[in-house]
Coordinates of C-alpha atoms in Angstrom, one line a residue:
M1 CA -110.7 76.6 47.7
P2 CA -113.7 76.2 45.6
F3 CA -116.6 74.8 47.4
D4 CA -117.3 71.9 45.6
S5 CA -114.0 70.2 46.5
E6 CA -113.2 66.9 48.0
A7 CA -112.5 68.9 51.4
Q8 CA -115.5 70.8 51.4
H9 CA -117.7 67.7 50.4
A10 CA -116.1 65.4 53.0
A11 CA -116.3 68.4 55.6
V12 CA -120.3 68.6 54.9
T13 CA -120.8 64.3 54.6
R14 CA -119.1 64.8 58.2
R15 CA -121.8 67.3 59.6
A16 CA -124.3 65.0 58.1
I17 CA -123.3 61.8 59.5
V18 CA -123.1 63.4 62.8
R19 CA -126.8 64.7 62.5
L20 CA -128.6 61.9 61.0
L21 CA -126.8 58.5 62.2
P22 CA -127.9 59.1 66.0
V23 CA -131.8 59.3 64.6
L24 CA -131.5 56.6 61.9
G25 CA -129.5 54.6 64.5
L26 CA -131.9 54.9 67.2
A27 CA -134.9 53.6 64.7
Y28 CA -132.5 50.6 64.1
F29 CA -131.5 50.3 67.7
M30 CA -135.6 49.9 69.1
S31 CA -136.3 47.8 65.9
Y32 CA -133.5 45.2 66.9
V33 CA -134.7 45.2 70.2
D34 CA -138.3 44.8 69.7
R35 CA -137.8 42.3 67.0
T36 CA -135.5 39.7 68.8
N37 CA -136.5 40.2 72.4
V38 CA -138.9 37.3 72.1
A39 CA -135.7 35.4 72.2
L40 CA -135.4 36.3 75.8
A41 CA -138.7 35.3 76.0
K42 CA -138.6 32.0 74.7
T43 CA -138.6 29.7 78.0
Q44 CA -141.0 31.7 79.9
L45 CA -143.5 31.9 77.1
E46 CA -143.1 27.8 76.9
A47 CA -143.5 27.5 80.7
D48 CA -146.3 30.5 81.4
I49 CA -148.6 29.7 78.2
G50 CA -147.2 26.7 76.7
I51 CA -145.8 27.6 73.4
S52 CA -143.7 24.6 72.1
A53 CA -140.2 25.1 70.4
A54 CA -141.9 24.3 66.8
A55 CA -144.4 27.2 67.8
Y56 CA -142.1 29.4 68.6
G57 CA -139.9 28.8 65.9
L58 CA -142.9 29.7 63.5
G59 CA -143.6 32.8 65.4
A60 CA -140.7 33.9 65.4
G61 CA -140.2 33.4 61.7
V62 CA -144.0 34.5 60.6
F63 CA -142.7 38.5 61.8
F64 CA -140.7 38.3 58.2
I65 CA -143.7 36.7 56.0
S66 CA -145.6 40.0 56.6
Y67 CA -142.8 42.5 56.6
A68 CA -142.1 40.7 53.3
L69 CA -145.3 41.1 51.7
L70 CA -145.2 45.2 52.5
E71 CA -141.5 45.7 52.1
V72 CA -141.7 47.1 48.5
P73 CA -145.5 48.7 48.9
S74 CA -144.2 50.4 52.0
N75 CA -141.1 51.7 50.2
L76 CA -143.4 53.1 47.4
V77 CA -144.9 55.0 49.7
L78 CA -141.7 56.1 51.3
Y79 CA -140.7 57.3 48.0
R80 CA -143.8 59.9 47.6
V81 CA -144.1 60.6 51.1
G82 CA -140.4 61.2 52.5
A83 CA -138.3 59.4 55.0
R84 CA -139.2 61.6 57.9
A85 CA -143.4 60.9 58.1
W86 CA -143.1 57.2 57.0
I87 CA -139.9 56.2 59.5
A88 CA -142.0 57.9 62.2
R89 CA -145.0 55.9 61.3
I90 CA -143.3 52.9 61.3
A91 CA -141.9 53.2 64.6
V92 CA -144.9 54.5 66.3
T93 CA -146.9 51.4 64.8
W94 CA -144.5 49.0 65.5
G95 CA -144.1 50.2 69.0
L96 CA -147.7 49.9 69.6
V97 CA -147.6 46.1 68.4
S98 CA -144.8 45.3 70.2
A99 CA -146.5 46.2 73.5
A100 CA -149.5 44.4 72.6
M101 CA -147.8 41.5 72.9
M102 CA -148.1 41.6 76.5
F103 CA -151.6 40.1 75.9
V104 CA -150.3 37.0 74.0
Q105 CA -152.5 34.1 75.5
G106 CA -151.6 30.9 73.3
E107 CA -149.9 30.0 70.2
T108 CA -152.7 31.8 67.9
S109 CA -152.4 35.0 69.2
F110 CA -148.9 34.7 69.5
Y111 CA -149.1 34.0 65.6
L112 CA -151.6 36.9 64.9
L113 CA -149.2 39.7 66.8
R114 CA -145.7 38.6 65.5
F115 CA -147.4 39.2 61.8
A116 CA -148.9 42.3 62.9
L117 CA -145.5 43.6 64.3
G118 CA -143.8 42.2 60.8
A119 CA -146.6 44.2 58.8
A120 CA -146.1 47.5 61.1
E121 CA -142.3 47.5 60.7
A122 CA -142.2 46.4 57.1
G123 CA -140.1 49.1 55.3
L124 CA -138.0 50.1 57.9
Y125 CA -134.4 48.8 56.7
P126 CA -134.7 49.5 53.2
A127 CA -135.9 53.1 54.0
L128 CA -132.9 53.7 55.9
M129 CA -130.7 52.5 53.2
Y130 CA -132.6 54.5 50.8
T131 CA -131.9 57.9 52.9
V132 CA -128.3 57.0 52.6
T133 CA -128.8 57.0 48.7
L134 CA -130.4 60.5 49.1
W135 CA -127.3 61.9 51.6
F136 CA -124.1 60.0 50.9
S137 CA -121.9 59.8 47.9
Q138 CA -120.8 56.3 46.9
R139 CA -116.9 56.8 48.5
Y140 CA -118.7 57.3 52.3
R141 CA -121.6 54.3 52.0
V142 CA -119.8 51.7 53.6
K143 CA -118.6 53.6 56.3
V144 CA -122.2 54.8 56.9
V145 CA -123.8 51.7 56.5
G146 CA -121.1 50.1 59.2
L147 CA -122.1 53.3 61.6
I148 CA -125.9 51.9 61.1
Y149 CA -125.2 48.9 62.0
T150 CA -123.5 49.4 65.2
A151 CA -127.4 50.1 66.4
P152 CA -128.0 46.2 66.0
A153 CA -124.8 45.5 68.0
L154 CA -125.3 47.9 70.7
A155 CA -129.1 46.6 70.7
S156 CA -127.5 43.2 71.5
I157 CA -124.7 44.6 74.0
V158 CA -127.7 46.7 76.0
G159 CA -130.7 45.8 74.8
A160 CA -130.1 42.0 76.1
P161 CA -129.0 43.0 79.6
A162 CA -131.6 45.2 79.8
G163 CA -134.5 42.8 78.6
G164 CA -133.1 40.4 81.2
A165 CA -133.6 42.8 84.1
L166 CA -137.1 43.6 82.8
M167 CA -137.8 39.7 82.7
G168 CA -136.6 39.9 86.0
L169 CA -139.7 41.7 86.9
D170 CA -141.6 38.8 86.9
G171 CA -144.8 38.7 89.5
A172 CA -144.7 42.7 89.6
A173 CA -148.2 44.6 89.6
G174 CA -149.5 40.6 88.4
L175 CA -147.3 40.6 85.2
H176 CA -144.9 38.0 83.9
G177 CA -141.5 38.9 83.1
W178 CA -142.3 38.8 79.7
Q179 CA -145.1 41.0 79.6
W180 CA -143.1 43.4 81.3
L181 CA -140.5 43.1 78.2
F182 CA -142.6 43.9 75.4
L183 CA -144.7 46.7 77.1
V184 CA -141.6 48.5 78.4
E185 CA -139.7 48.2 75.0
G186 CA -142.9 48.8 72.9
L187 CA -143.4 52.1 74.6
V188 CA -140.1 53.3 74.4
T189 CA -140.5 52.3 70.5
V190 CA -143.2 55.1 69.9
A191 CA -141.3 57.4 71.9
V192 CA -138.2 57.1 69.5
G193 CA -140.9 57.7 66.5
A194 CA -141.7 61.1 67.7
V195 CA -137.8 61.6 68.0
V196 CA -137.8 60.8 64.3
W197 CA -140.2 63.2 63.3
F198 CA -139.0 66.0 64.9
A199 CA -135.0 65.5 64.3
L200 CA -134.9 63.2 60.4
P201 CA -134.9 65.9 57.1
S202 CA -135.9 63.3 54.5
R203 CA -133.7 65.0 52.0
P204 CA -130.3 67.7 52.0
Q205 CA -132.9 70.3 50.8
D206 CA -134.7 70.0 54.1
A207 CA -132.4 70.4 56.7
R208 CA -132.3 73.4 58.2
W209 CA -128.7 73.0 59.7
L210 CA -127.3 73.2 55.8
S211 CA -126.9 75.9 53.4
A212 CA -128.5 75.7 50.2
E213 CA -125.3 75.3 48.4
E214 CA -124.2 72.3 51.1
A215 CA -127.1 70.7 50.6
A216 CA -127.0 70.9 46.8
L217 CA -123.6 69.5 46.9
L218 CA -124.6 66.8 49.0
S219 CA -127.7 65.6 46.6
E220 CA -125.6 65.8 43.4
R221 CA -122.8 63.8 44.8
A222 CA -125.2 61.1 46.2
A223 CA -127.1 60.9 43.1
G224 CA -126.2 58.1 40.8
A225 CA -127.5 57.5 37.1
P226 CA -130.3 58.8 35.9
S227 CA -133.5 56.7 37.1
P228 CA -136.9 55.7 35.5
H229 CA -139.8 57.8 37.9
R230 CA -142.1 55.2 37.5
L231 CA -142.3 51.2 38.4
R232 CA -144.8 50.4 35.6
G233 CA -142.2 49.0 32.3
N234 CA -139.3 48.9 34.3
M235 CA -139.8 45.7 36.3
K236 CA -136.8 43.8 34.8
L237 CA -134.7 46.8 35.8
A238 CA -135.6 46.9 39.3
F239 CA -136.0 43.3 40.2
G240 CA -135.0 41.2 36.9
R241 CA -131.1 41.8 36.4
P242 CA -128.8 38.9 37.4
V243 CA -126.9 41.0 39.7
V244 CA -129.7 42.0 41.8
L245 CA -131.1 38.5 42.1
V246 CA -127.6 36.9 43.1
L247 CA -127.6 40.0 45.8
A248 CA -131.0 38.7 46.8
A249 CA -129.9 35.2 47.2
V250 CA -126.9 36.3 49.2
Y251 CA -129.0 38.2 51.3
F252 CA -131.3 35.4 51.9
V253 CA -128.7 32.8 53.3
N254 CA -127.2 35.4 55.2
Q255 CA -130.6 36.0 57.1
L256 CA -131.7 33.0 57.3
V257 CA -128.1 31.8 59.0
A258 CA -128.0 34.8 61.5
S259 CA -131.6 34.4 62.3
A260 CA -131.9 30.9 63.1
V261 CA -128.4 31.5 65.4
G262 CA -129.8 34.8 66.5
F263 CA -133.5 34.0 67.5
N264 CA -132.2 30.8 69.3
L265 CA -129.4 32.5 71.1
P266 CA -130.3 32.7 74.7
A267 CA -131.8 29.1 74.8
I268 CA -128.1 28.1 73.0
V269 CA -126.8 29.9 75.6
E270 CA -128.7 28.4 78.4
G271 CA -127.9 25.1 77.0
L272 CA -124.2 26.0 77.4
G273 CA -124.6 26.2 81.3
V274 CA -125.8 29.9 81.7
E275 CA -128.6 30.1 84.4
G276 CA -130.9 32.8 85.0
P277 CA -132.6 35.6 82.6
T278 CA -130.4 38.6 83.7
N279 CA -127.2 36.0 83.7
I280 CA -128.6 34.6 80.0
G281 CA -129.6 38.3 78.9
L282 CA -125.8 39.8 79.9
V283 CA -123.7 36.6 78.1
T284 CA -126.4 36.8 75.1
G285 CA -125.7 40.6 75.0
S286 CA -121.8 40.0 75.3
I287 CA -121.9 38.4 71.6
G288 CA -123.3 42.2 70.5
V289 CA -119.6 42.8 71.0
A290 CA -118.8 40.5 68.1
V291 CA -121.1 42.3 66.0
L292 CA -120.0 45.9 66.9
A293 CA -116.2 44.8 66.1
G294 CA -117.5 43.4 62.8
V295 CA -119.3 46.3 61.5
L296 CA -116.4 48.5 62.5
F297 CA -113.5 46.4 61.2
F298 CA -114.7 45.5 58.0
P299 CA -115.6 49.2 57.1
W300 CA -112.2 50.2 57.8
L301 CA -110.5 47.6 56.2
H302 CA -112.3 48.4 52.9
G303 CA -111.6 51.9 53.0
R304 CA -107.7 50.6 53.1
I305 CA -107.6 47.9 50.7
G306 CA -111.2 48.3 48.8
N307 CA -112.2 44.5 47.3
D308 CA -116.1 44.9 48.7
T309 CA -116.8 41.9 47.0
G310 CA -113.9 39.6 48.1
L311 CA -114.6 40.7 51.4
I312 CA -118.2 39.6 51.3
V313 CA -116.6 35.8 50.0
L314 CA -114.2 36.0 53.2
C315 CA -117.0 37.0 55.8
A316 CA -119.4 34.0 53.9
V317 CA -116.5 31.5 54.4
A318 CA -115.4 32.4 57.4
G319 CA -118.9 32.7 59.2
T320 CA -119.8 29.2 57.8
A321 CA -116.0 27.7 59.1
A322 CA -116.9 29.0 62.6
L323 CA -120.6 27.5 62.6
A324 CA -119.2 24.3 61.6
G325 CA -116.6 24.3 64.5
F326 CA -119.6 25.2 66.9
L327 CA -121.0 21.8 65.2
F328 CA -117.9 19.7 65.8
T329 CA -116.7 20.9 69.4
D330 CA -118.4 20.0 72.7
A331 CA -115.8 22.3 74.4
V332 CA -118.2 25.1 76.4
A333 CA -115.2 27.8 75.9
A334 CA -114.7 27.1 72.1
R335 CA -118.5 27.2 71.7
F336 CA -118.6 30.6 73.0
T337 CA -115.5 31.7 71.4
L338 CA -116.9 29.8 68.0
L339 CA -120.4 31.8 68.0
F340 CA -118.5 35.3 68.8
V341 CA -116.3 34.6 65.5
A342 CA -119.6 33.5 63.5
N343 CA -121.2 36.8 64.4
F344 CA -118.2 38.7 63.7
F345 CA -118.3 37.8 60.1
L346 CA -122.1 37.4 59.5
M347 CA -122.6 40.9 60.1
G348 CA -119.6 42.5 59.4
T349 CA -120.2 41.7 55.8
L350 CA -123.5 43.5 55.5
P351 CA -121.6 47.0 55.0
M352 CA -120.0 46.3 51.9
F353 CA -123.0 44.1 50.8
W354 CA -125.2 47.2 50.7
S355 CA -122.5 49.4 49.3
V356 CA -122.5 47.2 46.5
A357 CA -126.5 46.8 46.2
M358 CA -126.6 50.7 46.6
S359 CA -124.0 51.3 43.7
R360 CA -126.3 49.3 41.3
M361 CA -129.5 51.7 41.5
S362 CA -130.5 55.1 42.4
G363 CA -134.2 57.2 42.8
L364 CA -136.8 55.0 42.5
M365 CA -135.1 51.9 41.3
A366 CA -133.2 52.2 44.3
A367 CA -135.9 52.4 46.7
V368 CA -137.9 49.4 45.4
G369 CA -134.8 47.7 44.4
L370 CA -133.4 48.0 47.9
A371 CA -136.8 46.6 49.1
F372 CA -136.9 43.7 47.1
I373 CA -133.5 42.6 48.2
N374 CA -134.5 43.2 51.9
T375 CA -138.2 40.9 51.4
V376 CA -136.2 37.8 49.8
G377 CA -133.9 38.1 53.0
L378 CA -136.4 38.3 55.2
L379 CA -137.9 35.1 53.8
G380 CA -134.7 34.0 55.0
G381 CA -135.2 35.3 58.2
F382 CA -138.7 33.5 58.3
F383 CA -137.1 29.7 57.2
G384 CA -134.1 30.2 59.4
P385 CA -135.9 30.0 62.8
F386 CA -138.8 27.8 61.7
V387 CA -136.4 25.2 60.2
F388 CA -134.2 25.2 63.4
G389 CA -137.6 24.9 65.5
M390 CA -138.8 22.1 63.6
L391 CA -135.5 20.2 63.9
E392 CA -134.6 21.1 67.5
E393 CA -137.9 19.5 68.4
S394 CA -138.1 16.5 65.9
A395 CA -134.4 15.2 66.7
G396 CA -134.4 16.4 70.4
S397 CA -130.8 17.8 69.6
E398 CA -129.3 20.7 68.8
S399 CA -127.0 19.0 66.3
A400 CA -129.4 18.6 63.4
P401 CA -130.4 22.5 63.3
F402 CA -126.8 23.4 63.3
V403 CA -125.9 21.1 60.3
F404 CA -128.9 22.6 58.3
V405 CA -127.3 26.1 59.1
V406 CA -123.7 25.1 58.0
L407 CA -125.3 23.4 54.6
A408 CA -126.9 27.0 54.2
G409 CA -123.9 29.1 55.0
T410 CA -121.8 26.8 52.3
V411 CA -124.6 27.6 49.6
G412 CA -124.2 31.5 51.1
A413 CA -120.2 31.6 50.4
A414 CA -120.6 29.8 47.0
L415 CA -123.4 32.7 46.0
A416 CA -121.1 35.2 47.2
T417 CA -118.4 33.9 45.0
L418 CA -120.6 34.2 42.2
L419 CA -121.8 37.8 43.1
R420 CA -118.1 38.3 43.0
Y421 CA -118.0 37.0 39.3
L422 CA -120.8 39.1 38.1
V423 CA -120.0 42.6 39.7
R424 CA -116.7 42.2 38.2
A425 CA -117.7 41.5 35.0
Q426 CA -120.1 44.4 35.1
D427 CA -117.4 46.6 35.9
R428 CA -115.3 45.8 33.1
A429 CA -118.5 45.8 30.6
P430 CA -119.2 49.2 28.7
A431 CA -121.6 51.6 30.4
Q432 CA -125.1 50.7 29.9
P433 CA -127.0 54.1 30.5
Q434 CA -130.4 52.5 30.4
V435 CA -129.3 50.8 34.0
P436 CA -128.9 52.8 36.8
A437 CA -125.7 52.1 38.3
G438 CA -123.0 53.7 40.0
V439 CA -120.1 51.5 38.8

């Protein structure tokens, strides 16, 4: 059997998955924990230092502003220095800033530290996606991205109950429970940065556990069409193509809806009658089971039927319908079920989404293009909790913010349909060599 056969490539890909995914997943796990642990602290921050619902929403969202501003510059540095050094740097700095959240004393320090946390973490997610483009062929990317997305699902399942337990240390050593939460989880992230430094090869050629031939095979199969090596003169190619702009718009709405619900999920759970930080953490974490199911089920389904853009449309419509159902029912059991269903579809769509994005770019264009799409999504991550908090405070009920979330989801479903049309039209068109697309 020749070395470059499909069987050999599949075997080497499996080895790369086993070696790389635990490291990439661990970094993403902690980023999700450190990004969202503030949701667990919401009610205690209000009780202990007077941070209102609107101020919390702004502070939760301002993280995404600094993250978005530095996303493309961060990935330009990543392209030059490699994934190992840059992801390790990101983990160490955001871990230190996350630990420093224990020193929040009021709204101003809350805003500043959340802004600093976003700046420290900027570039992590597109760095993970760019690493996927260097190691894995398009055939395996939906599966690989789905496995990476098990990290935030597990972070919800494990992180929320663990965070609730840390909150239960309230009063120990003279610290509030939320101070223990930020301190411990931040220091764990610093340790994860060290793991990345020692365990993550930046590209197949750097992996000691691959032969030169195996590394070349992975790189060759992962490579897309030729890509420019300079951003200057190629701005439209990186950021201005219709399919890239619509991908960014779809992700904006997805993140707006997911962040609006996610950053308020512990408070929503508490509003449904769950009491005590540990119980709230356990129930909030259980919804991560739905996320885990989604990011595993849809790559499995895609592997059997294909049709990535059709599945993206399905997830957008079904997720919005579940949130609309939450709005129109008062039954507690039904509301919990609908939260599960909404998260199943909102997160389950993302492996297909990023696979479609990766198939349209490579090389430097992938580094900056994926960062651009994520940047736009991060802006949705800002507006979601910010508007949710403002509406919650001004209306004095949960109905108004959920109307906003459902309307946004409806727009997202329309954009997903437009994305399907554009991708199908591009796939039918004659190949355009100047566009780095692996269609």
